Structure formats: structure tokens, C-alpha cells
CSV table of C-alpha atoms in Angstrom, one decimal:
chain,number,residue,atom,x,y,z
Y,29,LEU,CA,110.3,217.5,20.9
Y,30,LEU,CA,111.0,221.2,21.3
Y,31,LYS,CA,109.8,221.9,17.8
Y,32,LYS,CA,106.6,219.9,18.3
Y,33,ARG,CA,106.1,221.6,21.7
Y,34,ILE,CA,105.7,218.3,23.5
Y,35,SER,CA,106.4,218.1,27.2
Y,36,PHE,CA,109.2,215.8,28.2
Y,37,ALA,CA,111.7,215.1,31.1
Y,38,MET,CA,115.4,214.5,31.0
Y,39,SER,CA,117.9,213.5,33.6
Y,40,GLY,CA,121.7,213.2,33.9
Y,41,ILE,CA,122.3,216.3,31.7
Y,42,THR,CA,125.5,218.3,32.2
Y,43,ASN,CA,125.3,222.1,32.8
Y,44,CYS,CA,126.8,222.7,29.4
Y,45,SER,CA,124.1,220.6,27.7
Y,46,LYS,CA,121.4,222.5,29.6
Y,47,LEU,CA,122.8,225.8,28.2
Y,48,PHE,CA,122.6,224.5,24.6
Y,49,ILE,CA,118.9,223.4,25.2
Y,50,LEU,CA,118.0,226.8,26.7
Y,51,ALA,CA,119.6,228.7,23.8
Y,52,ASP,CA,118.1,226.4,21.2
Y,53,PHE,CA,114.6,226.8,22.6
Y,54,LEU,CA,114.9,230.6,22.8
Y,55,LEU,CA,116.3,231.0,19.3
Y,56,LYS,CA,113.6,228.8,17.7
Y,57,ASN,CA,110.5,229.8,19.6
Y,58,ASN,CA,110.9,233.5,20.2
Y,59,LYS,CA,109.0,233.1,23.5
Y,60,LYS,CA,109.8,234.1,27.1
Y,61,LEU,CA,111.5,231.2,28.9
Y,62,VAL,CA,111.4,230.8,32.7
Y,63,TYR,CA,114.2,228.6,34.0
Y,64,VAL,CA,114.1,227.6,37.7
Y,65,VAL,CA,117.4,226.9,39.4
Y,66,GLU,CA,118.5,225.9,42.9
Y,67,THR,CA,120.2,229.1,44.2
Y,68,GLU,CA,121.0,232.7,43.2
Y,69,GLN,CA,124.7,231.6,42.7
Y,70,THR,CA,123.5,229.0,40.1
Y,71,ALA,CA,121.4,231.7,38.4
Y,72,LEU,CA,124.4,234.0,38.2
Y,73,LYS,CA,126.5,231.2,36.6
Y,74,TYR,CA,123.9,230.4,34.0
Y,75,CYS,CA,123.5,234.1,33.2
Y,76,ASN,CA,127.2,234.6,32.7
Y,77,ASP,CA,127.6,231.4,30.6
Y,78,LEU,CA,124.7,232.2,28.3
Y,79,LYS,CA,126.2,235.6,27.6
Y,80,LYS,CA,129.7,234.2,27.0
Y,81,MET,CA,128.7,231.2,24.8
Y,82,PHE,CA,125.6,232.5,22.9
Y,83,ASN,CA,125.6,236.3,23.5
Y,84,ILE,CA,122.2,235.9,25.1
Y,85,ASP,CA,121.2,238.3,27.9
Y,86,ALA,CA,119.3,236.5,30.6
Y,87,ILE,CA,117.5,238.2,33.5
Y,88,ILE,CA,117.7,236.9,37.1
Y,89,PHE,CA,114.5,237.3,39.1
Y,90,PRO,CA,115.6,238.6,42.5
Y,91,TYR,CA,114.1,237.4,45.8
Y,92,GLN,CA,113.7,239.0,49.2
Y,93,ASP,CA,116.3,237.6,51.7
Y,94,GLY,CA,113.8,237.5,54.6
Y,95,SER,CA,110.8,235.4,55.3
Y,96,ILE,CA,107.3,236.6,54.3
Y,97,TYR,CA,106.5,236.4,58.0
Y,98,ASP,CA,109.3,238.8,59.0
Y,99,THR,CA,108.4,242.2,60.4
Y,100,ASN,CA,111.4,243.8,58.7
Y,101,SER,CA,110.7,246.0,55.7
Y,102,LYS,CA,111.4,244.4,52.3
Y,103,ASN,CA,114.3,245.5,50.1
Y,104,LEU,CA,112.4,248.1,47.9
Y,105,TYR,CA,115.1,248.1,45.2
Y,106,LYS,CA,114.6,244.3,44.7
Y,107,TYR,CA,110.8,244.7,44.9
Y,108,ALA,CA,111.0,247.4,42.2
Y,109,LYS,CA,113.0,245.1,40.0
Y,110,GLN,CA,110.6,242.2,40.7
Y,111,ILE,CA,107.5,244.3,39.7
Y,112,ASN,CA,109.2,245.7,36.6
Y,113,ILE,CA,110.0,242.1,35.4
Y,114,LEU,CA,106.5,240.8,36.1
Y,115,ASN,CA,105.0,243.8,34.2
Y,116,SER,CA,107.5,243.5,31.3
Y,117,ALA,CA,106.1,242.9,27.9
Y,118,LEU,CA,109.3,241.6,26.4
Y,119,SER,CA,108.9,238.1,24.9
Y,120,ASN,CA,112.2,236.9,23.6
Y,121,GLU,CA,114.2,236.6,26.8
Y,122,ILE,CA,115.3,234.0,29.4
Y,123,LEU,CA,114.2,234.7,33.0
Y,124,ILE,CA,116.2,232.7,35.5
Y,125,VAL,CA,114.4,232.2,38.8
Y,126,PRO,CA,116.0,230.8,42.0
Y,127,GLN,CA,113.7,228.4,43.8
Y,128,LYS,CA,113.2,230.7,46.8
Y,129,ALA,CA,111.6,233.4,44.6
Y,130,LEU,CA,108.8,231.0,43.7
Y,131,PHE,CA,107.4,231.3,47.2
Y,132,GLU,CA,106.9,235.0,47.2
Y,133,LYS,CA,103.4,236.5,46.8
Y,134,PHE,CA,102.6,239.3,44.5
Y,135,PRO,CA,99.4,241.3,43.7
Y,136,ASP,CA,97.8,240.6,40.4
Y,137,LYS,CA,97.7,243.2,37.5
Y,138,ASN,CA,94.2,244.3,38.5
Y,139,PHE,CA,95.5,245.5,41.9
Y,140,PHE,CA,98.1,247.8,40.2
Y,141,GLU,CA,95.5,249.1,37.7
Y,142,ILE,CA,93.1,250.1,40.5
Y,143,ASN,CA,95.7,251.5,42.9
Y,144,THR,CA,98.2,253.2,40.5
Y,145,LEU,CA,98.3,256.9,40.8
Y,146,ASN,CA,98.4,258.6,37.3
Y,147,ILE,CA,99.4,262.3,37.1
Y,148,LYS,CA,99.6,264.3,33.9
Y,149,VAL,CA,100.8,267.8,33.0
Y,150,ASP,CA,97.9,270.3,33.2
Y,151,ASP,CA,96.1,268.1,35.8
Y,152,ASP,CA,94.5,269.9,38.7
Y,153,ILE,CA,95.4,268.2,42.0
Y,154,ASN,CA,94.8,268.6,45.7
Y,155,ILE,CA,98.2,268.4,47.5
Y,156,GLU,CA,96.7,267.1,50.7
Y,157,GLU,CA,94.8,264.4,48.9
Y,158,ILE,CA,97.9,263.3,47.0
Y,159,ALA,CA,99.9,263.2,50.2
Y,160,LEU,CA,97.2,261.1,51.9
Y,161,LYS,CA,97.0,258.7,49.0
Y,162,LEU,CA,100.7,258.2,48.8
Y,163,VAL,CA,100.8,257.3,52.5
Y,164,LYS,CA,98.1,254.8,52.0
Y,165,MET,CA,100.1,253.3,49.1
Y,166,GLY,CA,103.1,252.8,51.4
Y,167,TYR,CA,105.2,255.9,50.8
Y,168,LYS,CA,106.9,257.8,53.6
Y,169,ARG,CA,107.1,261.6,53.8
Y,170,LYS,CA,110.6,263.0,54.0
Y,171,THR,CA,112.2,266.4,53.7
Y,172,LEU,CA,114.1,265.2,50.6
Y,173,VAL,CA,113.7,262.0,48.7
Y,174,ALA,CA,116.7,259.7,48.7
Y,175,ASP,CA,115.3,256.2,48.4
Y,176,ILE,CA,112.4,254.3,46.7
Y,177,GLY,CA,109.2,254.7,48.7
Y,178,GLU,CA,109.7,258.3,49.8
Y,179,PHE,CA,108.0,261.6,48.8
Y,180,SER,CA,108.4,265.2,49.8
Y,181,ILE,CA,106.3,268.4,49.5
Y,182,ARG,CA,108.0,271.7,49.5
Y,183,GLY,CA,105.7,274.6,48.6
Y,184,ASP,CA,104.7,274.1,44.9
Y,185,ILE,CA,107.1,271.1,44.4
Y,186,ILE,CA,106.3,267.5,44.9
Y,187,ASP,CA,109.0,264.8,44.7
Y,188,ILE,CA,108.1,261.2,44.5
Y,189,TYR,CA,110.4,258.2,44.4
Y,190,PRO,CA,108.3,255.3,43.0
Y,191,LEU,CA,109.3,251.8,41.9
Y,192,SER,CA,111.6,253.1,39.2
Y,193,GLU,CA,115.3,253.9,38.7
Y,194,ASN,CA,114.9,257.6,39.4
Y,195,PRO,CA,112.4,259.9,41.3
Y,196,TYR,CA,109.9,262.3,39.7
Y,197,ARG,CA,109.5,266.0,40.4
Y,198,LEU,CA,106.2,267.8,39.9
Y,199,GLU,CA,106.0,271.6,39.7
Y,200,LEU,CA,102.7,273.3,40.4
Y,201,TRP,CA,101.2,276.7,39.6
Y,202,GLY,CA,98.4,276.9,42.2
Y,203,ASP,CA,96.7,273.4,41.9
Y,204,THR,CA,97.8,272.8,38.3
Y,205,VAL,CA,100.7,270.5,37.4
Y,206,THR,CA,102.8,272.6,35.0
Y,207,ASP,CA,105.9,270.4,34.7
Y,208,ILE,CA,107.0,266.8,35.4
Y,209,ARG,CA,110.7,265.8,35.4
Y,210,ILE,CA,112.8,262.8,36.1
Y,211,PHE,CA,115.7,263.8,38.3
Y,212,ASP,CA,118.8,262.3,40.0
Y,213,ALA,CA,118.3,262.0,43.7
Y,214,SER,CA,122.0,262.2,44.4
Y,215,ASN,CA,122.6,265.7,42.9
Y,216,GLN,CA,119.0,266.9,42.3
Y,217,ARG,CA,119.7,267.5,38.6
Y,218,SER,CA,116.9,267.0,36.0
Y,219,ILE,CA,117.4,264.1,33.6
Y,220,SER,CA,114.3,264.4,31.3
Y,221,LYS,CA,110.8,265.7,31.1
Y,222,GLN,CA,107.6,263.6,31.2
Y,223,LYS,CA,104.1,264.3,30.0
Y,224,ASP,CA,102.6,261.9,32.5
Y,225,ILE,CA,103.7,259.4,35.2
Y,226,ASN,CA,102.3,256.3,36.9
Y,227,ILE,CA,103.0,255.9,40.6
Y,228,GLN,CA,102.6,252.3,41.7
Y,229,PRO,CA,101.9,251.3,45.3
Y,230,ILE,CA,104.6,250.1,47.6
Y,231,TYR,CA,102.2,248.0,49.7
Y,232,LYS,CA,101.0,244.7,48.4
Y,233,PHE,CA,97.6,245.4,50.1
Y,234,ILE,CA,95.8,248.7,50.4
Y,235,LEU,CA,92.9,249.4,52.7
Y,236,ASN,CA,90.1,251.0,50.8
Y,237,ASN,CA,86.3,251.2,51.3
Y,238,GLU,CA,85.7,247.8,49.8
Y,239,SER,CA,88.4,245.9,51.6
Y,240,TYR,CA,87.5,247.8,54.9
Y,241,LYS,CA,84.0,246.4,54.7
Y,242,LYS,CA,85.3,242.8,54.1
Y,243,ILE,CA,87.6,243.1,57.1
């Protein structure tokens, strides 16, 4: 049935049997497989067992602990991982999703294409306009960046911590971007250089001229 790509249902299967079916499907089809489980603890168990038994690296889709109606800020590290997984182009992997994660809402790809800030070396930028755009995207201005969703401006240096593992540092000469680096927020040391960067929004909704008219 798996080879013929026919839908079917099974019941009374042991966890060990499920692992064999998952591994068999992945190895024969070279497709991304989304597997929904009850809890995050169950997801961790499947992830560990797949690695031990078949040397298959599965990815667990995280979920926010609070309700979508809570006024508390979401965990931006989890949100960064969620967005990176959703935008991932990898095909031959197993994505294990706890039930609770299915109820979260996310913007579509078009939202990110429209609202992502792209900056390249040799670009001429207006610092005040960049700061205003970052605030509208959900970033908070700080003296030094330490967490995702923060940015700082110190003279001709702009630090931005987007939805990625490490923040970016832009060096300016006047209004021109002369250098872009990835750096470690804990010790401020540079990791590598970049020719261009994409800064994705923190907010899932951004007020612009079009949405303002609709409201």
C-alpha cells in the first residue's frame, strides 16, 4: 500500500511497529513525512528511537506553551525554530508534530516575502527608516542585543538579532553598508562575514497602508 501510495488506516499497532512503518516509508519515498503524536514527550521518544534503531534524524516541531489568546509574549526561540522548519526546503526528513502545535496560526510565505527586510553590502540605507521598520516588524531597541527580537544602533554600527541562531552586525560608512558580520551575542566576537542578510518579522501581523485601510 505504501508503494502504491494508497491511503489506508491501521489500528492496534505497537509503537515498535510504527517505527518500522515510518522508517520504511521514508527510505522508499524520499519525501518529507509529517507524523502527528499526542504529546511532546511522545515526540521525544519517537525521535530517540528512530535514531537508535535506524540512524534516522527526526525533527520535532515545537509549540508555544501558552494559549493563542494569552497576552504574554511568545517564546521567540521556539518561534524562530518553527519558522525555520516551515521554510525548510529539505525533503527527506521526518517531522514529528505534537497535537497542540497543529492549532497554532502562522503567516503564509507571501507575508514573509513582502515584509522581510533585505540588506546587502554597498547598500545605501537610512538609519532612522531602518529603526522604524524594525519596530514595526516587532523588534525592540536595546543598548546591546542579547536575545532574538532586539536591535541596537550605536553610531555607525547596527546590531540586529533576527529569527536565527546568531545576530548580525552592520558597519556603515556614512549611509553605505560596508560590512556585514554574524557575531556571538555572549562575547561580541565575529563568526563570519555575509554579503547580504534577510531580516524576517517577529510579528505575525504588520500594520501597513493596505491593512490600515482595511481596518
